[in-house]
CSV table of C-alpha atoms in Angstrom, one decimal:
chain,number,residue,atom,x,y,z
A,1,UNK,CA,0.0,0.0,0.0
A,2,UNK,CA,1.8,3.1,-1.2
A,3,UNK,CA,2.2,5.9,1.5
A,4,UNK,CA,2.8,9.6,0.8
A,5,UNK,CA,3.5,11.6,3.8
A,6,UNK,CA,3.8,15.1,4.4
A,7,UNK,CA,5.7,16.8,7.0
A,8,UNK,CA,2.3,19.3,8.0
A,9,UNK,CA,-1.4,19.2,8.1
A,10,UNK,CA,-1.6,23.3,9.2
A,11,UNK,CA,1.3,25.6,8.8
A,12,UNK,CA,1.3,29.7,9.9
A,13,UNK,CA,3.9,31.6,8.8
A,14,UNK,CA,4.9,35.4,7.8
A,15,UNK,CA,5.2,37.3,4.9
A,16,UNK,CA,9.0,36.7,4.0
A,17,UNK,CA,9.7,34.1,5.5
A,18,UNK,CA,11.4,30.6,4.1
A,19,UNK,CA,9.1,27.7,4.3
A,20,UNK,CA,10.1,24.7,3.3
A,21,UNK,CA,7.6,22.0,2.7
A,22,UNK,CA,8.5,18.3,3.2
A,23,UNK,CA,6.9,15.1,1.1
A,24,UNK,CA,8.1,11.4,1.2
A,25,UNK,CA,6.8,8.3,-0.2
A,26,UNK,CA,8.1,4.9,0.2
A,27,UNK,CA,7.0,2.8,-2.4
A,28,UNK,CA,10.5,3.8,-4.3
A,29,UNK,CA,8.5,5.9,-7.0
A,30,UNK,CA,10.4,7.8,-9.3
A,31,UNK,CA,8.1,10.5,-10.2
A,32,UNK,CA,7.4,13.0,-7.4
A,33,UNK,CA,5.0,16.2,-8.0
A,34,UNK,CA,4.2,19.2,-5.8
A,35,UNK,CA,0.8,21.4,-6.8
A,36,UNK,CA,-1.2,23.8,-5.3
A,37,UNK,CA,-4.9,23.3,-5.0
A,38,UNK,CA,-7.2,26.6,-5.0
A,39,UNK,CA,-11.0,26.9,-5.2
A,40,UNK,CA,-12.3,27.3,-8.7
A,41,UNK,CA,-8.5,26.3,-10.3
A,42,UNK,CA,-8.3,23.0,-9.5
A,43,UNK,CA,-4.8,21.4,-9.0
A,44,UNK,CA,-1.5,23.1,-10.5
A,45,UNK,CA,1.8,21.9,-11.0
A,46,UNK,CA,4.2,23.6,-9.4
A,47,UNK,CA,7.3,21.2,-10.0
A,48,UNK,CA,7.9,17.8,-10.8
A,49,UNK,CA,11.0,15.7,-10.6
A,50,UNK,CA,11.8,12.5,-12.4
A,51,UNK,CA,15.1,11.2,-10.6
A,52,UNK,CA,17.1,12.2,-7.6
A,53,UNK,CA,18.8,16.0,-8.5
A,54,UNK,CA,16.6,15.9,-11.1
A,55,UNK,CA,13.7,18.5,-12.0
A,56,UNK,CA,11.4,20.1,-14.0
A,57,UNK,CA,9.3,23.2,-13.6
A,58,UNK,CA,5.3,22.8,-13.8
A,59,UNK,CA,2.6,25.6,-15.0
A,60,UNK,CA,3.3,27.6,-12.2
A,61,UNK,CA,6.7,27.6,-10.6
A,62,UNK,CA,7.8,31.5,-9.5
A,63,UNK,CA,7.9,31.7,-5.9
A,64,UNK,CA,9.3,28.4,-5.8
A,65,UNK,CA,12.3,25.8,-5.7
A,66,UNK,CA,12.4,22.1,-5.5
A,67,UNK,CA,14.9,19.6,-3.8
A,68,UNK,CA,15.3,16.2,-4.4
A,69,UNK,CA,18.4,15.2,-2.7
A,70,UNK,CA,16.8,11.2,-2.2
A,71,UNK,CA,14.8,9.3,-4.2
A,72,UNK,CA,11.8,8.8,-1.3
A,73,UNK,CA,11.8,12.5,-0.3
A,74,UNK,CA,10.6,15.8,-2.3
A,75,UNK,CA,11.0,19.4,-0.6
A,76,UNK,CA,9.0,22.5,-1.9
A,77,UNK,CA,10.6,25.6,-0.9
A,78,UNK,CA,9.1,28.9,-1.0
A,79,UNK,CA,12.4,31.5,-0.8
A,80,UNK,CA,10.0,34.1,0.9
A,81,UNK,CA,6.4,33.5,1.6
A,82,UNK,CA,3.7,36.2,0.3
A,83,UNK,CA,0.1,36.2,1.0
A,84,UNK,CA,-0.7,35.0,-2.5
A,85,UNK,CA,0.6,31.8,-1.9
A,86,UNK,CA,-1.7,30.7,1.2
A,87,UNK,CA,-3.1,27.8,-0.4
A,88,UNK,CA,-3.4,23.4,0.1
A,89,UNK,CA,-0.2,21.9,-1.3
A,90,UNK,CA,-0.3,18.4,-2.1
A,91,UNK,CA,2.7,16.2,-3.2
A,92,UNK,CA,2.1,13.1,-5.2
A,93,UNK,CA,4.5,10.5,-6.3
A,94,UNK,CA,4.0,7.7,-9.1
A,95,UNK,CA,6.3,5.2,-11.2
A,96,UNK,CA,8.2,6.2,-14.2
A,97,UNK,CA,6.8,4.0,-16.8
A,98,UNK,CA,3.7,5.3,-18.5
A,99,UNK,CA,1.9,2.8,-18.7
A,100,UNK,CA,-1.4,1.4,-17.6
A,101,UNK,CA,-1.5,1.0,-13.9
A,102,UNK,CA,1.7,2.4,-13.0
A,103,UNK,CA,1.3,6.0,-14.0
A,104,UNK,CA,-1.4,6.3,-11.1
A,105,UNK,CA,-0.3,9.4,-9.0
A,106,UNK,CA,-1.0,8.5,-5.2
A,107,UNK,CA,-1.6,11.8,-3.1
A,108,UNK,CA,-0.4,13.3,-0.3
A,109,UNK,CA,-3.3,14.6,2.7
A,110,UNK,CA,-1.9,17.9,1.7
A,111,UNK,CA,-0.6,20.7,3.6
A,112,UNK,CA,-2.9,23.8,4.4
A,113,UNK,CA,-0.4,26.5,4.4
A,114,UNK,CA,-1.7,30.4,5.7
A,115,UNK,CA,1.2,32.9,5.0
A,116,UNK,CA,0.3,36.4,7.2
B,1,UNK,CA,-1.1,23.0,-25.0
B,2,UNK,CA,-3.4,20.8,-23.6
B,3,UNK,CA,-7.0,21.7,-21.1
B,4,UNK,CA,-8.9,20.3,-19.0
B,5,UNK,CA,-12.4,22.3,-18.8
B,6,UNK,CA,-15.2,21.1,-16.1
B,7,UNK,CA,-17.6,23.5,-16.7
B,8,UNK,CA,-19.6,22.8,-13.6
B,9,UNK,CA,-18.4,24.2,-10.2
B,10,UNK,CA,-21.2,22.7,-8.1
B,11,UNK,CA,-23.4,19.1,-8.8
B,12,UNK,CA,-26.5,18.8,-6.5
B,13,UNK,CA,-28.5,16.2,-6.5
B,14,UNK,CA,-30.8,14.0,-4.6
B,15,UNK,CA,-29.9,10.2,-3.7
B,16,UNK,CA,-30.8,7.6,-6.5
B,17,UNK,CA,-31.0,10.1,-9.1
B,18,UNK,CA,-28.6,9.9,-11.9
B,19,UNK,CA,-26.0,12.1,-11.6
B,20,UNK,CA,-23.4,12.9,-14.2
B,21,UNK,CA,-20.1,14.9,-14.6
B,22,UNK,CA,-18.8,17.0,-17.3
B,23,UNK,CA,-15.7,16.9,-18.8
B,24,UNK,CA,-14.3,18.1,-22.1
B,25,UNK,CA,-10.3,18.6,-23.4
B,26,UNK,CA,-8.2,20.3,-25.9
B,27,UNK,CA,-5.3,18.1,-26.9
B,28,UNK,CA,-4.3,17.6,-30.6
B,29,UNK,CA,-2.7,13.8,-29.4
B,30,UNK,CA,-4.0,10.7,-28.3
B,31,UNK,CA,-4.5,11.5,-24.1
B,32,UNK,CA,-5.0,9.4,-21.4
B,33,UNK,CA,-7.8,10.3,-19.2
B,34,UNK,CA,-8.8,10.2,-15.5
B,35,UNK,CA,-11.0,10.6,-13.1
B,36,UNK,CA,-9.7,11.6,-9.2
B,37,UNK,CA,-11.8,12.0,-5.9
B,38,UNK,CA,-11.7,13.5,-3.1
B,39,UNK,CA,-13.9,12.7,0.1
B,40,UNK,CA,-14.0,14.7,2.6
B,41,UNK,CA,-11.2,14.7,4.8
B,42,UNK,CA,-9.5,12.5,3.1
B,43,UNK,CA,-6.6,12.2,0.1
B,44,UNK,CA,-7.2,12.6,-3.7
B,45,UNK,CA,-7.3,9.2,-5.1
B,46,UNK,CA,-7.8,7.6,-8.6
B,47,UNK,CA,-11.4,6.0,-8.7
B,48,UNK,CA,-10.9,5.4,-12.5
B,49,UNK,CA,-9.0,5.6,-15.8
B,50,UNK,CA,-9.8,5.3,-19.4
B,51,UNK,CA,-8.3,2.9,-20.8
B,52,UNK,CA,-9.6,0.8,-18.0
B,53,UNK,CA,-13.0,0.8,-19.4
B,54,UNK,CA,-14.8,-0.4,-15.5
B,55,UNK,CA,-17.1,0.8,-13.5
B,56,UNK,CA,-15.8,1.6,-9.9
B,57,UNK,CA,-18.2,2.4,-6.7
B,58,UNK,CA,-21.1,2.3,-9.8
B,59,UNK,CA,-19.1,5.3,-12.0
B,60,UNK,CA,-18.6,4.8,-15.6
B,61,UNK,CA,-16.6,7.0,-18.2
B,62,UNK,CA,-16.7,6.6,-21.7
B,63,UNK,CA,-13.9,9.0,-23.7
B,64,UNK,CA,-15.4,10.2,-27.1
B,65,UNK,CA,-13.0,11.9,-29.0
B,66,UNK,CA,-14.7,13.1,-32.0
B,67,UNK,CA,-16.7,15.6,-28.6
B,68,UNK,CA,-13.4,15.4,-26.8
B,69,UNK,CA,-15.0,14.3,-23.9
B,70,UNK,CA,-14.5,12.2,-20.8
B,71,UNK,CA,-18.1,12.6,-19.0
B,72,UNK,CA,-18.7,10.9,-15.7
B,73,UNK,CA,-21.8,8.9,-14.8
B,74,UNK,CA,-23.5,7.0,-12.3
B,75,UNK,CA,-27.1,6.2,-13.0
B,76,UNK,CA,-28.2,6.2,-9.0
B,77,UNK,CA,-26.3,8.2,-6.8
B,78,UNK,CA,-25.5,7.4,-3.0
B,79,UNK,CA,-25.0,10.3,-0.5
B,80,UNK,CA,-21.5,8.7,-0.1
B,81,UNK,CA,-20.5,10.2,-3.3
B,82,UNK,CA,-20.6,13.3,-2.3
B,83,UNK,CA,-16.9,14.5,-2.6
B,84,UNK,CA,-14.8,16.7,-5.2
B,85,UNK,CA,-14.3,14.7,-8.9
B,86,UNK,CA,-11.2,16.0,-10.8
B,87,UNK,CA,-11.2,15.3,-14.1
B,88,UNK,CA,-7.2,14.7,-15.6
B,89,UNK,CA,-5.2,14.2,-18.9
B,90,UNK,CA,-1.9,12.6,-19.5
B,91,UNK,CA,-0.2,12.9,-22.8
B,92,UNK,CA,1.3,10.6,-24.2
B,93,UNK,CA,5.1,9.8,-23.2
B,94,UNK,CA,4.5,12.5,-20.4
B,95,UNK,CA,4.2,11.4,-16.6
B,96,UNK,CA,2.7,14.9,-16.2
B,97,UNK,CA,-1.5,15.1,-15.2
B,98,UNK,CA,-3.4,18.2,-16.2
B,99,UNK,CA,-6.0,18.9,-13.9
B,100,UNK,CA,-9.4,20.3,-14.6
B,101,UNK,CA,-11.0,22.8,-11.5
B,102,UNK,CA,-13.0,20.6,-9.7
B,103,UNK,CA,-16.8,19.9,-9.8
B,104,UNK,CA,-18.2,19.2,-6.1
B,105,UNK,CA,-21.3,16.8,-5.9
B,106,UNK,CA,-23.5,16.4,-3.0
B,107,UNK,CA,-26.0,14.0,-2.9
B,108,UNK,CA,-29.2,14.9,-0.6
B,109,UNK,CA,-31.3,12.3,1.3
C-alpha cells in the first residue's frame, strides 16, 4: 500500500519568511509532484522531478524551488512566503513508466499553508 | 497546450437520481484520461482511468474523441459520493497530469 507523507497538516507563517515543505513516499517511485490546490483552479503543477537531483518546472513555478536530494523525499521551498501563496499543497509520487497502472499518482493529505 | 475544462463548479442532487459529470479537453494527441476523488477529509485518489473501461463504486466513463469528452456517470447516486471529482489528462510519453478545476457533488437524502 503506497504511503505519501507530508511533514504538515496546518502551517502559519509570515510574509517573507522561508518555508520549506517536506513530502516522502516509500514505495521507491520515481516521479514525485508538488501542486497547489485553489477553489475554482483546480490542481496546479508547481514542480515535478523524475530522478534524484533531477527537476522540472510545472505551470506555475515562480515563488518556488524544488529539492530532491533522495529518491523517497521531495522538498518545496518557497524563498520568501507572500500572502498569495496561502493555499493546500499536495505532493504526489508515481512510477516512471507510463503505462497502464503504473502511471497512477497516489496523493499526499496535503498541507494547508496560511502565510500572514 | 493541452486543457482540461469542467464547466460545472457545483453538482446537487438528490440520492438515486442519476448524476453525471462533465468533462471536455483540448489536446491535438492521443490523451489518457482520469477521473480523481476527493472525500472529505481524506486524500485525492484515482477512482478510475480510461483505458480501464470499469465501473468503480457504480461510476462509468466513456472517452469520445470526436466531442473530446470524458463525461462521468453514475445512474443512481448514494450520499456517499458526495466529494470533489477531478477530471485529468496525461499525454502521451508524459508522466505529467493536467488537472481540470474541480466539480463538487452532493448527494441529498
Amino acid at each position: 500500500d503506497v504511503k505519501v507523507t507530508q511533514s504538515s497538516r496546518y502551517l502559519v507563517k509570515r510574509t517573507g519568511e522561508k518555508v520549506f515543505l517536506e513530502c516522502v513516499q516509500d514505495m521507491d517511485h520515481e516521479n514525485m509532484f508538488w501542486y497547489r490546490q485553489d477553489p475554482g483552479l483546480g490542481l496546479r503543477l508547481i514542480y515535478f522531478s523524475y530522478d534524484v537531483k533531477m527537476k522540472e518546472k510545472g505551470d506555475i513555478p515562480e515563488g518556488y524551488s524544488v529539492s530532491r536530494e533522495k529518491k523517497e523525499r521531495f522538498s518545496l521551498i518557497l524563498e520568501s512566503a507572500s500572502t498569495n501563496q496561502t493555499s493546500m499543497y499536495l505532493c504526489a509520487s508515481s512510477l516512471s513508466q507510463a503505462g497502464v497502472g503504473t502511471d497512477t499518482q497516489y496523493f499526499g493529505p496535503g498541507t494547508r499553508l496560511t502565510v500572514l | 497546450a493541452q486543457r482540461v475544462t469542467q464547466p460545472e463548479k457545483l453538482l446537487s442532487v438528490f440520492k438515486g437520481a442519476p448524476v453525471e459529470l462533465k468533462c471536455n479537453y483540448s489536446y491535438s494527441g492521443s490523451p489518457e484520461l482520469f477521473w480523481y476523488v476527493q472525500y472529505s477529509r481524506q486524500r485525492l485518489q484515482l477512482l478510475l482511468r480510461h483505458i480501464s473501461r470499469e465501473s468503480i463504486k457504480g461510476f462509468t466513463a466513456d472517452l469520445n474523441k470526436g466531442e473530446t469528452s470524458f463525461h462521468l456517470k453514475k445512474p443512481f447516486a448514494q450520499e456517499e459520493d458526495s466529494a470533489m471529482y477531478y477530471c485529468a489528462l496525461r499525454r502521451s510519453n508524459d508522466y505529467k497530469l493536467s488537472f481540470g478545476a474541480g466539480t463538487t457533488v452532493t448527494v441529498r437524502a
